[in-house]
GROMACS .gro file of C-alpha atoms in nm:
model
  102
    1UNK     CA    1   1.984   0.781  -0.212
    2UNK     CA    2   1.630   0.830  -0.082
    3UNK     CA    3   1.503   0.676   0.238
    4UNK     CA    4   1.231   0.503   0.045
    5UNK     CA    5   1.477   0.313  -0.176
    6UNK     CA    6   1.674   0.201   0.138
    7UNK     CA    7   1.354   0.088   0.314
    8UNK     CA    8   1.318  -0.293   0.277
    9UNK     CA    9   1.017  -0.471   0.435
   10UNK     CA   10   1.091  -0.802   0.604
   11UNK     CA   11   0.939  -1.133   0.525
   12UNK     CA   12   0.592  -1.111   0.354
   13UNK     CA   13   0.540  -0.742   0.429
   14UNK     CA   14   0.433  -0.499   0.157
   15UNK     CA   15   0.480  -0.128   0.182
   16UNK     CA   16   0.198   0.070  -0.002
   17UNK     CA   17   0.108   0.428  -0.072
   18UNK     CA   18  -0.268   0.493  -0.059
   19UNK     CA   19  -0.419   0.712  -0.328
   20UNK     CA   20  -0.518   1.063  -0.231
   21UNK     CA   21  -0.895   1.110  -0.186
   22UNK     CA   22  -1.090   1.316  -0.429
   23UNK     CA   23  -1.187   1.628  -0.240
   24UNK     CA   24  -1.356   1.802  -0.528
   25UNK     CA   25  -1.648   1.668  -0.738
   26UNK     CA   26  -1.649   1.679  -1.120
   27UNK     CA   27  -1.878   1.991  -1.085
   28UNK     CA   28  -1.609   2.165  -0.872
   29UNK     CA   29  -1.779   2.127  -0.527
   30UNK     CA   30  -1.527   2.087  -0.240
   31UNK     CA   31  -1.619   1.789  -0.020
   32UNK     CA   32  -1.545   1.777   0.355
   33UNK     CA   33  -1.294   1.514   0.478
   34UNK     CA   34  -1.560   1.322   0.672
   35UNK     CA   35  -1.776   1.270   0.363
   36UNK     CA   36  -1.490   1.145   0.149
   37UNK     CA   37  -1.452   0.808   0.320
   38UNK     CA   38  -1.139   0.592   0.343
   39UNK     CA   39  -0.948   0.519   0.032
   40UNK     CA   40  -0.890   0.144  -0.021
   41UNK     CA   41  -0.675   0.157  -0.332
   42UNK     CA   42  -0.304   0.182  -0.310
   43UNK     CA   43   0.020   0.142  -0.511
   44UNK     CA   44   0.286  -0.112  -0.393
   45UNK     CA   45   0.616   0.080  -0.316
   46UNK     CA   46   0.835  -0.194  -0.172
   47UNK     CA   47   0.808  -0.567  -0.099
   48UNK     CA   48   0.984  -0.813   0.132
   49UNK     CA   49   1.147  -1.135   0.011
   50UNK     CA   50   0.855  -1.351   0.120
   51UNK     CA   51   0.744  -1.568   0.404
   52UNK     CA   52   0.933  -1.880   0.513
   53UNK     CA   53   0.756  -2.218   0.554
   54UNK     CA   54   0.840  -2.459   0.835
   55UNK     CA   55   1.097  -2.647   0.620
   56UNK     CA   56   1.271  -2.311   0.532
   57UNK     CA   57   1.165  -2.247   0.173
   58UNK     CA   58   1.068  -1.895   0.087
   59UNK     CA   59   0.714  -1.837  -0.050
   60UNK     CA   60   0.742  -1.522  -0.267
   61UNK     CA   61   0.512  -1.225  -0.228
   62UNK     CA   62   0.215  -1.223  -0.461
   63UNK     CA   63   0.251  -0.860  -0.571
   64UNK     CA   64   0.533  -0.657  -0.731
   65UNK     CA   65   0.639  -0.298  -0.702
   66UNK     CA   66   0.414  -0.067  -0.899
   67UNK     CA   67   0.104  -0.295  -0.868
   68UNK     CA   68  -0.231  -0.134  -0.780
   69UNK     CA   69  -0.398  -0.321  -0.488
   70UNK     CA   70  -0.721  -0.319  -0.290
   71UNK     CA   71  -0.659  -0.299   0.097
   72UNK     CA   72  -0.886  -0.382   0.391
   73UNK     CA   73  -1.067  -0.090   0.552
   74UNK     CA   74  -0.873  -0.139   0.877
   75UNK     CA   75  -0.534  -0.276   0.961
   76UNK     CA   76  -0.176  -0.216   0.843
   77UNK     CA   77   0.092  -0.001   1.021
   78UNK     CA   78   0.117   0.365   0.924
   79UNK     CA   79   0.475   0.470   0.846
   80UNK     CA   80   0.602   0.829   0.758
   81UNK     CA   81   0.905   0.852   0.531
   82UNK     CA   82   1.029   1.171   0.380
   83UNK     CA   83   0.708   1.347   0.516
   84UNK     CA   84   0.476   1.112   0.320
   85UNK     CA   85   0.248   0.850   0.472
   86UNK     CA   86   0.275   0.480   0.377
   87UNK     CA   87   0.123   0.169   0.515
   88UNK     CA   88   0.280  -0.169   0.584
   89UNK     CA   89   0.060  -0.477   0.534
   90UNK     CA   90   0.125  -0.849   0.527
   91UNK     CA   91   0.089  -1.006   0.182
   92UNK     CA   92  -0.211  -1.216   0.303
   93UNK     CA   93  -0.390  -0.893   0.423
   94UNK     CA   94  -0.410  -0.754   0.071
   95UNK     CA   95  -0.752  -0.828  -0.072
   96UNK     CA   96  -0.697  -0.803  -0.445
   97UNK     CA   97  -0.467  -0.690  -0.716
   98UNK     CA   98  -0.604  -0.489  -1.016
   99UNK     CA   99  -0.510  -0.634  -1.361
  100UNK     CA  100  -0.381  -0.330  -1.554
  101UNK     CA  101  -0.359  -0.528  -1.875
  102UNK     CA  102  -0.737  -0.545  -1.931
   0.00000   0.00000   0.00000
């Protein structure tokens, strides 16, 4: 079983994998890393069960595994699993979710 499948975030944490930046233009020109900028889109890889309120009820996470989300420019915790980089965010830190049905 892979490490990623066994990795379960706690509470309202969401594990995401950022999209790889485009390093080549449509015309085939290679771009330097500094000019590419930070990629803010990501795919949700794992979610926690949700946050608990003061009376003990669980508030479920607003995204599900496989959702495409928009992240803040800064924040999150970088985690390396199986030689790949992932980021751990709180559910409330995620800015938006892309609607794939449109």
